[in-house]
Amino acid sequence: MKIVACIKQTFDTEAKIVIGGDGQISDEGVNLIVNPYDEFAVEEAIRTKEKDGGEVVVVTVGGDKAQEALRYCLAMGADRAVLINDPALVGADSGAVSVALAKLLSEKEAGFDIIFAGKEAVDYGAAQVPSRLAEKLDLAQANVVTAFELSDGKATATREIDGGSETLELALPALISAQKGLNEVRYPSLPGIMKAKRKPLEVLALADLGLSADDVASKIELVSAELPPARKAGQRLTGEVDEVVAKLVQLLQEEAKVI
Amino acid sequence: MSIVVCAEQRDGSLRKITFEALSEGKRLAEASGETLKALLIGSGIAGLADELKKYGVDEVAVVDNEALAAYAADSYAAVLGAYIAQENPALVLFGHSAVGKELAPRTAAKVDCGLVSDCIAISFADGDYLFSHPVYAGKAIGKYKVAGPVRMATLRPNVFAVAESEGAGAVVDFAPEITASKVTITGAEMASGDRPELTEADIICSGGRGLGGPEGFALIEGLADALGAAVGSSRAAVDAGWREHAAQVGQTGKVVSPNLYVASGISGAIQHLAGMGSSKYIVGINKDGEANIFNVADYGVEGDLNKVIPALIEKLKELQ
Amino acid sequence: MEFVYSDEERMMLQMSKGFAEKEVKPIAKEVDKEHKYPAENVKKMGELGLMGVSVPVEYEGSGMSNICYAIAIEEISRQCASTGVIMSVNNSLACDPVKIFGTEEQKLKYLADMASGRKLGCLGLTEPNAGSDAANLQTTAVLDGDEWVINGRKIFITNGNEADYCVLIAATDKSQGHRGISAFIVDLDNPGFSVGTLEDKLGIRGSSTAELVFEDCRIPKENLLGEVGKGFKVALTTLDGGRIGIASQALGIARAAIEDATAYAKERVQFGKPIAKLQAIQWMLADLSTHYEAARLLTHRAAYLKDQGQPFGKEAAMAKLMAAETAMKAATQGIQILGGYGYTTDYPLERYFRDAKITEIYEGTSEVMRLVIATNVLK
Ligand SMILES: Cc1cc2nc3c(=O)[nH]c(=O)nc-3n(C[C@H](O)[C@H](O)[C@H](O)COP(=O)(O)OP(=O)(O)OC[C@H]3O[C@@H](n4cnc5c(N)ncnc54)[C@H](O)[C@@H]3O)c2cc1C
Ligand SMILES: Cc1cc2nc3c(=O)[nH]c(=O)nc-3n(C[C@H](O)[C@H](O)[C@H](O)COP(=O)(O)OP(=O)(O)OC[C@H]3O[C@@H](n4cnc5c(N)ncnc54)[C@H](O)[C@@H]3O)c2cc1C
């Protein structure tokens, strides 16, 4: 079985966001991590392999530093990694990223049985790549998945919907996007880290995929980024519980008009 | 040209986000001079078209087909693709709901267009649309332009005001070729009770580690019942197993923007704020005067939640 | 000179930081307050390979560098210094001497057991009359046929209450002074062994500090570690390496204090502005951060020299001295920055303060560190 996990390197969730002189978000001094939802995807890919055999290939579109994220996944237990790294992909939008991934997965890395991805990346929170990829590769998909099982060539997935959950059956090959709760992510063991150094990590440019810069031209353009207006501390209510509660209810009714 | 709103219905009732999207669509249509259209997909749902007319649509296209009874991304995206090919709209709007989050990008890939997800504002000026989308969990706001001819956006629920208005209100049938989905739904489980859904609720009462245990949520539920609110949770309370993950608000949980968010026994960590920072009003109930929640709360109650909440419930009951 | 992490070191940092934040931090307060040995986490650390970081893979260790080891101890100790010392003692004081001085058979059995985390190790050196003067041992080992017979008491032994194996330093010929000392590996599952008093301590309260009692404790002849009469060398070599671990533990505590105090200073408002705007606070944080960075460079340099097979005793002593004093200073000033709040158990600063103190004492006091450094400098 060939299992693919799509990952992205993102800012640490604790990172302080600073807008640089160019009006764009600065990544200077920011700690980079594997997108937390993608960790669930990698974990599920490894578990699937441990159960049913096969190999796990982690793939990403990113710059040189993204190798660190891929190595981390290899240390967790993935077998190989592929990085698509090309100047034309700097700042690529979700559409462009999915074009590059779809090309990789339909040609050079064709023949997969299942693709895992995170439900969204915590940086841009667009949640587009998995669904776009499923469309481009003509796959059955389950989004925001909290439980997954594979038996007799059929996948069963539980996904979150607004106000509840649904259980789906998908024919393979399929794409699953992972939500928190799908599994408990392992830490790479130290022997895993040592082995990761020797596992294959292939770096491909667009030309290696038979794509040109035009094929991955972004359709959306970030015009500017700004910090949201800071929320200010409001009133502090202190005193006897009864008085405080009465005051609060009065404010909610008369000032905020929300109850 | 037109602005198309993809109407979302479940089990024969329209979702609130659809009215929000139509209201915003109408506002933009007036600014750009486009017509406003809605696409309604499902089985036995033709009757819902009337409800859509209240929000100023010029035309509702109805795709009523038994094969589309259950929502599936692949088969619905095929319908949307066919409609967009025929209609060639300038802008297609979806809700940033569980359905929209999946269907919009799948459709965007089909018709090869740009999509801005989770918008909190859209404007039209100088002949182009500008989309505002919070990034880094709301720590910054990106403003985007999308290269046409077709643009797409999903709208964050509960952010765009609902307003009724007049429109031509024509209803037409649209009958594209239907492709069968590769996915079969074998079961569904809806959260019990009649509390509103977290992302749609006007009021949310959330509890954190300060509740001291799962029994603490009884207090939060009591307060939620008194306010007609949904119940949310911090991650600490979810990790402790006091509440299911679906209730988690924050960076790795749900992003909500109710009119009123009541945080009890929640310290206000940056990752929690990422999920509720855009609420219109925030109330913080915490016994620690230095808790970060007080830096964002409109009304900060410094005190023991075990005393404050029961008193608050009493007071609210008196009012009813 | 290069001051960048290798892939391996970066992954180690990421992994150990993640583990420490998610698994170690949530129970750190309880471990301290209830004097609770964190058995569950020690087991997990064994599974991850953290109990034998620089032990070769053939002996079920992780085969990583000492720099990686230093990074991991710092991250764990950042959240819980008790867990940090449990790990450090197993790695440095128990695995290391067997790795360096052990026979192939000893390595395949004892080293592999400890490095994999299946068994826990400790070092039995200190005695009531042998502290800084470690050669003044009263515990004896006498050869009787195919067995060594051990009698005596060891005190202040970290992991002593939980350990399965002990690297024991005992006198085989008292008339020879430090040349009459030998090292042994003792399987503590032995009728001649018992655990005596457990110390109640100021800090690192989740790690046991035990008295080990040997009464006609018979162990096989082949459990001699190294040569007869060379045990003091085993002890000194072991402590040199151990100091890299304790320096890293101290770095973790120092960083905890600095980070928590910095966060607090930015939030605490007095006289209408955050106290971080006050120069008095800024200078404390500036000095502490500088000391911390300096100590960290010294520590990583000592680890680097050890990795290269070069002498590192002086550097390890310097690292431990500097890191321990930095930890103490950071904890003291950290509490100062938090004012009265820092003095209460609502904040972890007072725990850092109590934990920091031991780093100036064990594996050689700060005075002994200066002695070692001076001896090297004046050579
Ligand atoms: C990658 C990542 C993602 C994360 N994502 C999320 C997320 O999506 N959502 C989220 O919430 N967190 C998230 N977190 C966790 C976040 O950092 C905090 O740890 C968490 O929000 C803390 O939850 P809490 O406020 O309930 O607990 P605490 O921080 O422990 O706060 C409890 C509060 O209760 C108060 N309290 C205690 N007793 C009482 C009483 N009797 N009366 C009144 N007040 C009382 C205390 O003063 C304290 O302020 C994430 C962290 C990481 C690293
Ligand atoms: C919590 C804890 C855990 C420990 N774990 C272990 C362990 O796992 N294994 C183990 O074998 N031991 C362990 N020890 C023992 C520890 O290493 C000794 O306590 C330490 O070496 C100091 O010895 P001492 O306590 O006898 O002090 P002493 O040697 O009596 O020192 C008293 C004072 O005199 C000073 N002093 C002594 N000699 C000199 C000198 N020549 N020049 C200048 N000043 C000097 C010292 O610096 C100190 O200030 C532990 C101790 C503690 C408290």
XYZ file of N, CA, C and O in Angstrom, chain A residues 12 31-34 39 68 71-72 75 187-191 193-194 196-197, chain C residues 7-8 10-12 14-15 18-19 22-23 47-50 53 62-64:
152
model
N 5.023 28.562 14.589
C 4.618 28.075 15.901
C 3.356 28.861 16.300
O 3.271 30.061 16.046
N 9.742 30.647 15.156
C 9.955 29.217 15.269
C 8.999 28.493 14.314
O 7.811 28.774 14.304
N 9.526 27.594 13.494
C 8.678 26.906 12.519
C 8.390 25.473 12.965
O 9.262 24.804 13.512
N 7.182 25.044 12.728
C 6.779 23.698 13.152
C 6.020 23.009 12.014
O 5.669 23.642 11.025
N 5.769 21.724 12.183
C 4.865 21.025 11.269
C 3.453 21.449 11.673
O 3.093 21.387 12.858
N 0.254 16.906 11.566
C 0.838 15.863 12.422
C -0.166 14.716 12.602
O 0.215 13.556 12.622
N 13.308 20.706 7.118
C 13.297 20.403 8.553
C 11.976 19.737 8.943
O 11.955 18.778 9.706
N 11.934 16.202 7.617
C 12.798 15.325 8.425
C 12.081 14.939 9.727
O 12.218 13.818 10.203
N 11.366 15.873 10.275
C 10.642 15.584 11.512
C 9.636 14.450 11.274
O 9.506 13.538 12.078
N 11.379 11.275 11.020
C 11.763 10.811 12.352
C 10.566 10.167 13.064
O 10.715 9.239 13.846
N 5.693 11.169 19.544
C 6.916 11.959 19.428
C 7.902 11.106 18.651
O 7.926 9.893 18.815
N 8.722 11.741 17.833
C 9.745 10.926 17.180
C 10.677 10.389 18.252
O 11.073 11.128 19.140
N 10.996 9.116 18.216
C 11.937 8.572 19.201
C 13.333 8.970 18.763
O 13.559 9.337 17.607
N 14.293 8.893 19.695
C 15.663 9.257 19.337
C 16.224 8.357 18.243
O 16.821 8.855 17.291
N 16.015 7.019 18.336
C 16.456 6.198 17.204
C 15.766 6.622 15.904
O 16.369 6.598 14.838
N 14.922 9.658 15.103
C 15.617 10.867 14.641
C 16.914 10.475 13.925
O 17.251 11.002 12.871
N 17.618 9.503 14.501
C 18.877 9.079 13.879
C 18.624 8.438 12.519
O 19.355 8.682 11.564
N 16.141 9.021 10.565
C 15.597 10.010 9.622
C 16.695 10.658 8.803
O 16.479 11.053 7.657
N 17.882 10.750 9.400
C 18.983 11.404 8.682
C 19.319 10.661 7.394
O 19.827 11.253 6.458
N 20.682 19.024 11.862
C 19.322 18.475 11.723
C 18.940 17.676 12.962
O 17.845 17.783 13.500
N 19.918 16.859 13.375
C 19.694 15.974 14.502
C 19.403 16.776 15.774
O 18.478 16.478 16.529
N 18.340 19.867 15.984
C 17.075 20.606 15.883
C 15.880 19.692 16.175
O 14.950 20.051 16.886
N 15.962 18.464 15.629
C 14.857 17.527 15.871
C 14.790 17.144 17.345
O 13.728 16.973 17.913
N 15.960 17.005 17.944
C 16.027 16.670 19.367
C 15.359 17.780 20.180
O 14.588 17.516 21.106
N 13.122 19.994 19.169
C 11.696 20.040 18.889
C 10.956 18.920 19.630
O 9.922 19.135 20.252
N 11.545 17.727 19.553
C 10.913 16.578 20.182
C 10.916 16.701 21.701
O 9.892 16.526 22.361
N 8.592 19.459 22.880
C 7.192 19.044 22.768
C 6.816 18.069 23.877
O 5.801 18.228 24.550
N 7.671 17.096 24.096
C 7.411 16.097 25.136
C 7.340 16.781 26.503
O 6.431 16.527 27.301
N 4.111 18.910 26.823
C 2.839 18.183 26.851
C 2.752 17.145 27.957
O 1.682 16.894 28.481
N 3.869 16.514 28.304
C 3.798 15.408 29.265
C 4.383 15.764 30.635
O 3.907 15.284 31.648
N 11.014 4.740 26.406
C 10.529 4.323 25.086
C 11.020 5.263 23.985
O 11.260 4.856 22.859
N 11.159 6.530 24.325
C 11.605 7.500 23.320
C 13.115 7.487 23.118
O 13.624 8.133 22.210
N 13.828 6.786 23.981
C 15.280 6.739 23.842
C 15.999 7.790 24.662
O 17.195 8.010 24.484
N 15.290 8.447 25.574
C 15.902 9.533 26.340
C 16.714 9.031 27.536
O 17.413 9.806 28.177
N 20.784 8.435 25.859
C 20.913 9.293 24.676
C 22.200 9.027 23.909
O 22.182 8.830 22.697
N 20.561 5.469 22.016
C 20.110 6.226 20.852
C 21.261 6.644 19.950
O 21.030 7.148 18.857
N 22.482 6.473 20.414
C 23.629 6.781 19.556
C 23.741 8.241 19.163
O 24.227 8.558 18.081
N 23.285 9.116 20.030
C 23.332 10.544 19.687
C 24.470 11.241 20.429
O 25.111 10.692 21.313
